[in-house]
Short mmCIF file of N, CA and C in Angstrom, two decimals:
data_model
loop_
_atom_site.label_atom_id
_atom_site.label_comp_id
_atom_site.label_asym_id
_atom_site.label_seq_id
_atom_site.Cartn_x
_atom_site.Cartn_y
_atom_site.Cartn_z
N UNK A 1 41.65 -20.57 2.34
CA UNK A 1 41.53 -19.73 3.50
C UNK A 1 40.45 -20.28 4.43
N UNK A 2 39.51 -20.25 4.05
CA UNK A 2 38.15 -21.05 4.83
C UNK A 2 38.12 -23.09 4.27
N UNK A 3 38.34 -23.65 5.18
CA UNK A 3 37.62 -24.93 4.88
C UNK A 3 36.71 -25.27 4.10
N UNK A 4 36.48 -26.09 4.03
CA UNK A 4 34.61 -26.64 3.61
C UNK A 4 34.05 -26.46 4.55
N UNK A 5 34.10 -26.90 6.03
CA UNK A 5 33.23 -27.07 6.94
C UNK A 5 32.68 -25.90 7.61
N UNK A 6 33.93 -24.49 7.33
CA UNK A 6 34.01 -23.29 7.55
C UNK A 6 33.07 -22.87 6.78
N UNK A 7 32.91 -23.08 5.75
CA UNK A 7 31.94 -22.68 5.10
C UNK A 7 30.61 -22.66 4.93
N UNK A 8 30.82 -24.10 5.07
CA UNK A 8 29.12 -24.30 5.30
C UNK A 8 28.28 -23.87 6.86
N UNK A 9 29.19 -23.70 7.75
CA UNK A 9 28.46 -23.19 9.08
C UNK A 9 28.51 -21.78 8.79
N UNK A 10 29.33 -21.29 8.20
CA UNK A 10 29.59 -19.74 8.07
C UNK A 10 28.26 -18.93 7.29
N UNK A 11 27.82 -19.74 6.14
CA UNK A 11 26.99 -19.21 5.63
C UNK A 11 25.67 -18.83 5.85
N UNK A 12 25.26 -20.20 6.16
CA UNK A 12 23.52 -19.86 7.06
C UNK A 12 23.65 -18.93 7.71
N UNK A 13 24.90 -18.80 8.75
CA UNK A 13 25.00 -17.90 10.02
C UNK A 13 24.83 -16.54 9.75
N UNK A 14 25.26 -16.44 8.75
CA UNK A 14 25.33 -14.79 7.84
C UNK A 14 24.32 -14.52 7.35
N UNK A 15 23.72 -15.56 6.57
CA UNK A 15 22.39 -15.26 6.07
C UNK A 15 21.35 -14.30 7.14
N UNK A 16 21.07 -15.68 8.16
CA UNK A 16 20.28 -15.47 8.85
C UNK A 16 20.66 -13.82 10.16
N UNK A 17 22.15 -13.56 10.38
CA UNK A 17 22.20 -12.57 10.44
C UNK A 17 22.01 -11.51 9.64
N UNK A 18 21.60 -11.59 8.21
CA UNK A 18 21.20 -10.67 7.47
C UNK A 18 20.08 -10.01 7.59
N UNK A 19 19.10 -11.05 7.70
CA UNK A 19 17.53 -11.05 7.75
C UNK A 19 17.61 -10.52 9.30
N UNK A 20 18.06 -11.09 10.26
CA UNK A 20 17.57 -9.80 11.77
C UNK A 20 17.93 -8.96 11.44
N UNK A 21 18.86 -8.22 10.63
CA UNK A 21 19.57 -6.87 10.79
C UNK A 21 18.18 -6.06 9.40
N UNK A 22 18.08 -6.77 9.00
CA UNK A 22 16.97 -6.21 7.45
C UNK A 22 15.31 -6.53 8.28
N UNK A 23 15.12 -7.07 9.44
CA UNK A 23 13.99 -7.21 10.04
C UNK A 23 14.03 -5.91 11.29
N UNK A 24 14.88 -5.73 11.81
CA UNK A 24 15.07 -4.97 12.84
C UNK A 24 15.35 -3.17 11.81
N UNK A 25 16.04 -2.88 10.91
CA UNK A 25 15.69 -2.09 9.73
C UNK A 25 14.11 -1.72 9.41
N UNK A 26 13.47 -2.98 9.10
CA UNK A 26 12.41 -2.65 8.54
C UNK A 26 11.05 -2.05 10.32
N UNK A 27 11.50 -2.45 11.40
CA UNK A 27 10.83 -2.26 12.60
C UNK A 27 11.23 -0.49 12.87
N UNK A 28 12.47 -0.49 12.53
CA UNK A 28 12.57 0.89 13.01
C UNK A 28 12.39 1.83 11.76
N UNK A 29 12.02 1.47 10.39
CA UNK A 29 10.94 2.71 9.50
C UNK A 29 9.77 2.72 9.73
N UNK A 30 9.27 1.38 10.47
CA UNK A 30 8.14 1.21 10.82
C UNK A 30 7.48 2.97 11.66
N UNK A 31 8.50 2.92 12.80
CA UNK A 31 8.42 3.29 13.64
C UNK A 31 8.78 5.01 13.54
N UNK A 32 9.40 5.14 12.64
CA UNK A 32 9.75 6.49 12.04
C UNK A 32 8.64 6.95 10.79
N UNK A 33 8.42 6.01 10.50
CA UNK A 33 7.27 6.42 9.42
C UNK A 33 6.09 6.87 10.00
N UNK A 34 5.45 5.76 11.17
CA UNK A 34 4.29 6.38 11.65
C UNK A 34 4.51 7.86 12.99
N UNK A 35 5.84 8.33 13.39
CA UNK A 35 5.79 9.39 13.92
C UNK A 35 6.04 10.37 13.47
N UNK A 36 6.82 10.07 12.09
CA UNK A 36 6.50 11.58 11.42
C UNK A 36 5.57 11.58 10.20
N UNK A 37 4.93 10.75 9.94
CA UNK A 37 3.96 10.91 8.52
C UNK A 37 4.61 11.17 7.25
N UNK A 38 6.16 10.70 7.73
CA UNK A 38 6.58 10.86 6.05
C UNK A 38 7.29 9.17 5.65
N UNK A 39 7.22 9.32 4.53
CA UNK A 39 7.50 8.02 3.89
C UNK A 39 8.80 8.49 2.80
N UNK A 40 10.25 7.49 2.93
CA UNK A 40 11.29 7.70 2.19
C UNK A 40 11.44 7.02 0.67
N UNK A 41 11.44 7.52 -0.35
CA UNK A 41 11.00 7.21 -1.46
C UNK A 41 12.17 7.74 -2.53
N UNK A 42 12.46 7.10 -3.73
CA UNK A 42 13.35 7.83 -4.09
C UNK A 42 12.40 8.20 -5.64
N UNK A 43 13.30 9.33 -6.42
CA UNK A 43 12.35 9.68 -7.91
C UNK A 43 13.13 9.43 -8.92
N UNK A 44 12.45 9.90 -10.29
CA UNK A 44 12.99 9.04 -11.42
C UNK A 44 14.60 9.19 -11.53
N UNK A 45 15.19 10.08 -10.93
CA UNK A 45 16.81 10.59 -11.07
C UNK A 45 17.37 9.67 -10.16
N UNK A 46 16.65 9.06 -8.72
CA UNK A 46 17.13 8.06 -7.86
C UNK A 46 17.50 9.14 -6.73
N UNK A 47 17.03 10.16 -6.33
CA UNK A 47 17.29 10.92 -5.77
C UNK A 47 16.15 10.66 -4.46
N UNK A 48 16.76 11.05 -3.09
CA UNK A 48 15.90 10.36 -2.59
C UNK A 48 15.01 11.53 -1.50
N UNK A 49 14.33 11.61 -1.16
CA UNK A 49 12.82 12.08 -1.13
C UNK A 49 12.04 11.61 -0.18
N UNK A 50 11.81 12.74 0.72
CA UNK A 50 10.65 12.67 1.99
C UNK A 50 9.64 13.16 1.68
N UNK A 51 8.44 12.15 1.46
CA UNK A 51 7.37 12.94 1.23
C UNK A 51 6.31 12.60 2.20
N UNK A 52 4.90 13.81 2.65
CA UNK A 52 4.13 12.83 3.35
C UNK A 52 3.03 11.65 3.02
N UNK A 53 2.77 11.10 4.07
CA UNK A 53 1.75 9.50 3.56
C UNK A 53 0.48 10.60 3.23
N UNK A 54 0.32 11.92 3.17
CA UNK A 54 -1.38 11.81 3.41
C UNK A 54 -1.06 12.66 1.30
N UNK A 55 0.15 12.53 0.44
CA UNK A 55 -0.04 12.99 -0.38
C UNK A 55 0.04 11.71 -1.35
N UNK A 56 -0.19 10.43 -1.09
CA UNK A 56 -0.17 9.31 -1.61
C UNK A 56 -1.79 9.89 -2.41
N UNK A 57 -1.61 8.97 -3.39
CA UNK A 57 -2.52 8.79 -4.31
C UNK A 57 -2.93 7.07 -4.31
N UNK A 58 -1.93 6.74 -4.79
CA UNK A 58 -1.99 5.19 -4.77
C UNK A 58 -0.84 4.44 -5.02
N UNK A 59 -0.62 3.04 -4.69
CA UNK A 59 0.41 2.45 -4.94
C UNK A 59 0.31 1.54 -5.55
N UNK A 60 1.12 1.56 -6.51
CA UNK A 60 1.57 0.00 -7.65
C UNK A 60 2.25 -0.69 -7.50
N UNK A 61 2.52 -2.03 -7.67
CA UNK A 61 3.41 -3.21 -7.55
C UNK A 61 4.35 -3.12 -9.10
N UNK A 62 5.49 -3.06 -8.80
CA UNK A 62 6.14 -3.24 -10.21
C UNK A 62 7.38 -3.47 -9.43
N UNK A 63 7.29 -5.27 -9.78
CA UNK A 63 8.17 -6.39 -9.49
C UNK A 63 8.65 -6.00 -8.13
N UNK A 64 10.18 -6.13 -7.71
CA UNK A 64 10.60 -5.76 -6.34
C UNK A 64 10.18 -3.88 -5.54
N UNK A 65 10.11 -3.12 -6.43
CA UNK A 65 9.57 -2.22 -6.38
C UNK A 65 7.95 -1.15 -6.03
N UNK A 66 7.63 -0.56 -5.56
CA UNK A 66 6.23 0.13 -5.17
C UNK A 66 6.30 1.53 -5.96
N UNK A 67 5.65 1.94 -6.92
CA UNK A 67 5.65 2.90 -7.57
C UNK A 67 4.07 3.52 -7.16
N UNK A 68 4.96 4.93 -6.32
CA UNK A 68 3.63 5.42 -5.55
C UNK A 68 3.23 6.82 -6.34
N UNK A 69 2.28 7.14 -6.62
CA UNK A 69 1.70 8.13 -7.34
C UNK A 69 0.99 8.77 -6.32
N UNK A 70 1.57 10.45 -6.34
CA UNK A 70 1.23 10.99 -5.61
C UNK A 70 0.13 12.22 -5.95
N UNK A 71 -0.54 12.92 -5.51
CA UNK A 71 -1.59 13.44 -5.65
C UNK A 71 -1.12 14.98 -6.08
N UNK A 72 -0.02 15.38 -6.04
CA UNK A 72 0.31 16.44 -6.56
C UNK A 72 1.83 16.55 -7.54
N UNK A 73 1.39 14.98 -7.99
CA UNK A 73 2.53 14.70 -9.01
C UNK A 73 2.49 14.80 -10.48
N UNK A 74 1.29 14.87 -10.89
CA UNK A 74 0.77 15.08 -12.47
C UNK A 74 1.34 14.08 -13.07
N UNK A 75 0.60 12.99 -12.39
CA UNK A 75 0.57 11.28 -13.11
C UNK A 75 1.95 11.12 -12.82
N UNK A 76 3.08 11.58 -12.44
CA UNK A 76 4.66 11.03 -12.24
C UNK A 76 4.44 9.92 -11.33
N UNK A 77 5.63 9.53 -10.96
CA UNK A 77 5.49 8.79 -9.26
C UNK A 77 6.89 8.47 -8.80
N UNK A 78 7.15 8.29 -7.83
CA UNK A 78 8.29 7.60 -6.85
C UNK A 78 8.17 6.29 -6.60
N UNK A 79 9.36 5.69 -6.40
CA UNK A 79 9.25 4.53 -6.39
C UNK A 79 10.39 4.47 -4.89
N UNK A 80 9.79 2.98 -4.02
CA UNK A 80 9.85 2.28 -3.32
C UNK A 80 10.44 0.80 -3.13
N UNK A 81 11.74 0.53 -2.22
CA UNK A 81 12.25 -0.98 -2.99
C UNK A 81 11.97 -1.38 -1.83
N UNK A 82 10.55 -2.24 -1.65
CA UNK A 82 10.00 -3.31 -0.27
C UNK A 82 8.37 -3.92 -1.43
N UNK A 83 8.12 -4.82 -0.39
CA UNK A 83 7.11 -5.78 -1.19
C UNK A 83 5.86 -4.61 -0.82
N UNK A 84 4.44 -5.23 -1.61
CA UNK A 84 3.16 -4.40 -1.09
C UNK A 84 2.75 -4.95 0.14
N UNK A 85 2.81 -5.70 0.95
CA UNK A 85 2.90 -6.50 2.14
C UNK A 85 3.23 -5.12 2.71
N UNK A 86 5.02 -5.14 2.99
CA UNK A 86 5.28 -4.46 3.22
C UNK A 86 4.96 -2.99 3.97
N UNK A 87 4.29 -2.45 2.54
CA UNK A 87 3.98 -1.09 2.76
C UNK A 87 2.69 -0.77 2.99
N UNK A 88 1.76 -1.94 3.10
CA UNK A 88 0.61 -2.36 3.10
C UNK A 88 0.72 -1.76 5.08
N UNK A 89 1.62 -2.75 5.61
CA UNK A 89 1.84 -3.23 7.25
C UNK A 89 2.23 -1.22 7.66
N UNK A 90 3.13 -0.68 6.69
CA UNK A 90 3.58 0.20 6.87
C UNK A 90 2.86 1.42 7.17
N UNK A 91 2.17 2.05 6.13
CA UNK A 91 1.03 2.59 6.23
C UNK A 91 -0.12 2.15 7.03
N UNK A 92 -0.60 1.31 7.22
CA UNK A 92 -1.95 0.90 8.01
C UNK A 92 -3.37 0.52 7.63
N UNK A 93 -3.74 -0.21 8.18
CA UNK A 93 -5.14 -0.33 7.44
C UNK A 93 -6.36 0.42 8.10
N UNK A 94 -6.19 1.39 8.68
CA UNK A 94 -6.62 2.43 9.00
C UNK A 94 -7.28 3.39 8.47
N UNK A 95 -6.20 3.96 7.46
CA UNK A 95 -5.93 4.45 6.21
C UNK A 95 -6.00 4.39 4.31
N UNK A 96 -5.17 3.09 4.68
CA UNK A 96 -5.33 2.36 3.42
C UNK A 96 -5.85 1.00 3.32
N UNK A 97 -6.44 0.68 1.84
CA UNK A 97 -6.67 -0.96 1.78
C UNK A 97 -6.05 -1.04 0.51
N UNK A 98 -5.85 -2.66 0.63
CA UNK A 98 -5.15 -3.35 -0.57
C UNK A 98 -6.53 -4.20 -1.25
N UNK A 99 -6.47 -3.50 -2.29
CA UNK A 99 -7.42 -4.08 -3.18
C UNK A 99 -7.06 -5.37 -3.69
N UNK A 100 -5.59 -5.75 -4.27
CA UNK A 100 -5.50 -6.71 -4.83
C UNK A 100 -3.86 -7.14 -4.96
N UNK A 101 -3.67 -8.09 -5.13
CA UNK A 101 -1.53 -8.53 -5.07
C UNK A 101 -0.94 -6.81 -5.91
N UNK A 102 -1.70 -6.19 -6.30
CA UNK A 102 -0.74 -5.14 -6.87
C UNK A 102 -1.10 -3.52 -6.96
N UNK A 103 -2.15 -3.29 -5.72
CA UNK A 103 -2.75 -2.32 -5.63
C UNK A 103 -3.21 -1.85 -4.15
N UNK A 104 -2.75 -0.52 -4.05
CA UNK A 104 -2.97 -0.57 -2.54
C UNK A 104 -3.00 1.09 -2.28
N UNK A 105 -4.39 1.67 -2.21
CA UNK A 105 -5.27 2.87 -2.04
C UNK A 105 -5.59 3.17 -0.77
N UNK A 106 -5.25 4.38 -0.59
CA UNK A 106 -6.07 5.20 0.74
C UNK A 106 -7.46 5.66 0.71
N UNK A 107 -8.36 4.96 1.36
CA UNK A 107 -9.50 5.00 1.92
C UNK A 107 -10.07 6.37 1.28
N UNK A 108 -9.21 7.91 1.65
CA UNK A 108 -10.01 9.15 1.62
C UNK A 108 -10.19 9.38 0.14
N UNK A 109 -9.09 8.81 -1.20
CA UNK A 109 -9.53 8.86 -2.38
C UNK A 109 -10.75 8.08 -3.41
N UNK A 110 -11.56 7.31 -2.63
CA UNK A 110 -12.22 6.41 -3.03
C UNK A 110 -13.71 6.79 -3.05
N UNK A 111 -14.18 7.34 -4.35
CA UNK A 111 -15.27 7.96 -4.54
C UNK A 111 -16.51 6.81 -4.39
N UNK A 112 -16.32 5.48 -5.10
CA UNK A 112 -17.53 4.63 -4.96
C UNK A 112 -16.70 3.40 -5.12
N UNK A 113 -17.57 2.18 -4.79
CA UNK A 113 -17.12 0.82 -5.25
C UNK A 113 -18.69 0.15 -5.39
N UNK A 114 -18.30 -0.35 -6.56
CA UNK A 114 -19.76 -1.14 -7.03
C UNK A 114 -19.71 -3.11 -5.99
N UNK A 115 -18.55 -3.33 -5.54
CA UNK A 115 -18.63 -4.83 -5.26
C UNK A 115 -17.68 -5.31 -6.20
N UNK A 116 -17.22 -4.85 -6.87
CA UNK A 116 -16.20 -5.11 -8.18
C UNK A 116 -15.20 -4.40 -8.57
N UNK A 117 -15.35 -3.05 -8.60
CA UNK A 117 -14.80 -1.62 -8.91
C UNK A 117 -14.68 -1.17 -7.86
N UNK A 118 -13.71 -0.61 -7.96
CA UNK A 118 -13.83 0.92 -6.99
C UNK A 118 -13.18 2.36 -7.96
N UNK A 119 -13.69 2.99 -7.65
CA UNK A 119 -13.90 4.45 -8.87
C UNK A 119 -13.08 5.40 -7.24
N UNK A 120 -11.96 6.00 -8.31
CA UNK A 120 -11.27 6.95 -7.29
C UNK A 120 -11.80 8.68 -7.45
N UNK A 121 -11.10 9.33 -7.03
CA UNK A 121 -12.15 10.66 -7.13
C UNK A 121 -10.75 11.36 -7.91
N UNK A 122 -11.55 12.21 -8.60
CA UNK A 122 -10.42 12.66 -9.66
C UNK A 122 -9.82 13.94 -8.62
N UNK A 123 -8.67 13.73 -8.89
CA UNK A 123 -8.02 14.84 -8.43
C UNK A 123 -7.33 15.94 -9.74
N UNK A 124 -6.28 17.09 -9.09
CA UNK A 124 -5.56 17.82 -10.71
C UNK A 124 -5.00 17.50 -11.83
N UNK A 125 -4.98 16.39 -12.03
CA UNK A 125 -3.68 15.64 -12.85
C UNK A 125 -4.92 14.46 -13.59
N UNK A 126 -5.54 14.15 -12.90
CA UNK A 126 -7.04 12.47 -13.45
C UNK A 126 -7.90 13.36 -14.49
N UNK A 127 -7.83 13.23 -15.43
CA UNK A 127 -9.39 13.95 -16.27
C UNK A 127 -9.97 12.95 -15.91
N UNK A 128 -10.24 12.06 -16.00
CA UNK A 128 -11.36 10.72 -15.72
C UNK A 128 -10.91 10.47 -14.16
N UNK A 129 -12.13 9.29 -13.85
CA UNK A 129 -12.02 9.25 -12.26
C UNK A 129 -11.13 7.64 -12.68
N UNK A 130 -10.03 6.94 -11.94
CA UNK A 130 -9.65 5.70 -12.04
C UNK A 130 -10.57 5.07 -11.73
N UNK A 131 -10.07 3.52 -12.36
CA UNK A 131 -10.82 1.97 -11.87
C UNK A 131 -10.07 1.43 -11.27
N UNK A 132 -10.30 0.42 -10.10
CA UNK A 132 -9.65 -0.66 -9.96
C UNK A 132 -10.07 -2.05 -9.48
N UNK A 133 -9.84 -3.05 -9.99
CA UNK A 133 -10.40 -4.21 -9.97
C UNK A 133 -10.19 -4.65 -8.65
N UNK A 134 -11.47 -5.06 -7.85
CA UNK A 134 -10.86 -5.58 -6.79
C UNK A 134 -11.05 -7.33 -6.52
N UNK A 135 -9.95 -7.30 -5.69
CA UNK A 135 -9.33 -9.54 -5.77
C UNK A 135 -10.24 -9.96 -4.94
N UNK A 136 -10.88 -10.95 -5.78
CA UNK A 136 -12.06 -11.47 -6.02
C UNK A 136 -11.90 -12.71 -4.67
N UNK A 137 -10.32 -12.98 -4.43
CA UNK A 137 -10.64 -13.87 -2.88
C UNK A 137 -10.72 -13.00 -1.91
N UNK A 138 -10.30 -11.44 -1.84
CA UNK A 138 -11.25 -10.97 -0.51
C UNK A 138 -12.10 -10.32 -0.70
N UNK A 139 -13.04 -9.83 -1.92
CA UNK A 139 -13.96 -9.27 -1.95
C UNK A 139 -14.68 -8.94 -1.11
N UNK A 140 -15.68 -9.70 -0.45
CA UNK A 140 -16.62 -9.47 0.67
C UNK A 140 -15.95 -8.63 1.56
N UNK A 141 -15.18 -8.70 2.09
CA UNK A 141 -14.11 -8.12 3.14
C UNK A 141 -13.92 -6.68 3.01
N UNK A 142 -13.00 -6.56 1.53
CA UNK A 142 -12.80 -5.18 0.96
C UNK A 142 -13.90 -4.29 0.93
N UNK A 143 -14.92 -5.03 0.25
CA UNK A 143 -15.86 -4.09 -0.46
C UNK A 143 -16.60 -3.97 1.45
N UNK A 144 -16.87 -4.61 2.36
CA UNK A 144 -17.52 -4.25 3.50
C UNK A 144 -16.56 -3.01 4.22
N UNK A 145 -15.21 -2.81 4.31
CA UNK A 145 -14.54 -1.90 4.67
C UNK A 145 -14.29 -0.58 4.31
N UNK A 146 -14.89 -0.53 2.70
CA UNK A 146 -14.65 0.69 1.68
C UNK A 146 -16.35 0.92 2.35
N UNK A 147 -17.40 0.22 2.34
CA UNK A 147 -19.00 0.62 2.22
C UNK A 147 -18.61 1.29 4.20
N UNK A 148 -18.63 0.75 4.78
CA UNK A 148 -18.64 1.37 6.36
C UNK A 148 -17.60 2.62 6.25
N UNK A 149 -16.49 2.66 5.26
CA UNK A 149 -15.72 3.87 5.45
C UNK A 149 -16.43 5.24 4.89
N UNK A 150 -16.97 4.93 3.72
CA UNK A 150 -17.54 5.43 2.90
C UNK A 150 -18.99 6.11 3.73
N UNK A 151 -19.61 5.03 4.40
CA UNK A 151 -20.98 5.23 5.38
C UNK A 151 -20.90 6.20 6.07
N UNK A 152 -19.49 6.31 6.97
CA UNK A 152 -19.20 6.81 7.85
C UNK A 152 -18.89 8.29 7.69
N UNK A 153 -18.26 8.90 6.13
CA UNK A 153 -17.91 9.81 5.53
C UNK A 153 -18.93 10.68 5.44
N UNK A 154 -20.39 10.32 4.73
CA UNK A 154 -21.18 10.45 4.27
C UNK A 154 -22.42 10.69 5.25
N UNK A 155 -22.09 9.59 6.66
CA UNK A 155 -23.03 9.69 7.13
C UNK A 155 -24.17 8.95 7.09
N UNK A 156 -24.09 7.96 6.40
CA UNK A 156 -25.46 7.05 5.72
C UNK A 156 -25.58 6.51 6.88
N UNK A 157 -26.39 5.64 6.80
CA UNK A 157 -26.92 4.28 7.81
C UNK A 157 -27.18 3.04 6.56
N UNK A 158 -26.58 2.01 7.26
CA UNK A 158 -26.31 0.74 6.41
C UNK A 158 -27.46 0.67 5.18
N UNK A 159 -28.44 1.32 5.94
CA UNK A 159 -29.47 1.08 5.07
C UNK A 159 -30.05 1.83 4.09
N UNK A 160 -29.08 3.23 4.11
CA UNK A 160 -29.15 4.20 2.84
C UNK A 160 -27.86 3.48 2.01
N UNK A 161 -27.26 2.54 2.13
CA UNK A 161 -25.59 2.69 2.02
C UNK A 161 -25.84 1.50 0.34
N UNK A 162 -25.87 1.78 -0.80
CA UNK A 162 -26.08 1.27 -1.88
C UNK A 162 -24.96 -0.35 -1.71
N UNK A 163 -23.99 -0.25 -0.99
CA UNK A 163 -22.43 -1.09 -1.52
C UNK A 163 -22.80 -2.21 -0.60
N UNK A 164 -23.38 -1.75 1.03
CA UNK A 164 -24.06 -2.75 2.38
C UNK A 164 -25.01 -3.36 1.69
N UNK A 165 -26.04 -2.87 1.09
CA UNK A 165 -27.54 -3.17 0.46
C UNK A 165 -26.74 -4.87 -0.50
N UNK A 166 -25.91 -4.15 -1.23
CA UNK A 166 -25.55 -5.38 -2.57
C UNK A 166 -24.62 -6.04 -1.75
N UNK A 167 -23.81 -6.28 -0.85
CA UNK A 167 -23.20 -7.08 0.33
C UNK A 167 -24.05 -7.79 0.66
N UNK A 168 -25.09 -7.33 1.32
CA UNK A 168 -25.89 -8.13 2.46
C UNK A 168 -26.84 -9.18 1.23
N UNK A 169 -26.72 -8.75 0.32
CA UNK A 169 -27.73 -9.73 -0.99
C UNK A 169 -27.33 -10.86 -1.54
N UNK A 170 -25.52 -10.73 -1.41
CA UNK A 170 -24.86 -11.35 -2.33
C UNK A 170 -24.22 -12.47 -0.60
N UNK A 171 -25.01 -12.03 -0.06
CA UNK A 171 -24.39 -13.13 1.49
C UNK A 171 -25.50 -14.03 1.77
#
């Protein structure tokens, strides 16, 4: 039915029409996500689910998937089929930071970070407060964005600010 030659022009062509139609997709959740504050997610039944960004807890990387744990889920979570890139660009860095290739937290749950750690604030569902390791090639970066968010919360000045103090030492 198709040639060889049919084929081989046919294919790239499709491909690459795939990817605008899955790029132009991903521009317009963009764009729906940040005007209504909800994010489309499906749960363990595959059932699928509007919930809002401000009931995120945190997000996990598990393989093609984002398994987001939400703050009034009692440790459950929903899961997400896009990279942490992705949902990283999606959400904002405004809001959230990506600690590391497989972790990616909103700013308002983040009780302390030592320069290494960051300790989340326990919510209904955490008896303990979480850890999470943060990636050691942007460190400086992270940990300066969590200490000024944190400053700013709190109110400190750089120079009450324990996380700026061990930044500015370790520079």
């Amino acid at each position: 039915v198709f040639g060889r030659n049919t084929a081989f022009n046919f294919i790239p062509f499709a491909i690459r029409n795939m990817q605008q139609l899955q790029d132009e997709a991903n521009i317009r959740t963009d764009v729906v996500c940040q005007q209504t504050r909800m994010l489309d997610v499906c749960d363990k039944d595959n059932n699928f689910l509007l919930i809002p960004i401000d009931n995120i807890f945190y997000c996990l990387k598990d393989g093609n998937y984002i398994r987001l744990y939400l703050v009034d889920g009692n440790g459950t979570y929903v899961t997400r089929y896009c990279s942490l890139k992705f949902m990283d660009q999606l959400l904002g860095h405004e809001e959230f930071i990506r600690l590391s290739s497989s972790i990616l937290v909103p700013l308002k749950y983040i009780k302390s970070c030592d320069g290494y750690k960051v300790v989340m604030k326990t919510i209904g569902w955490t008896n303990e407060p979480l850890l999470f390791n943060i990636s050691s090639q942007r460190k400086d970066q992270i940990v300066e964005v969590i200490a000024t968010y944190l400053q700013s919360e709190h109110g400190k000045t750089a120079e009450e600010s324990p996380i700026l103090k061990s930044v500015e030492s370790q520079n």
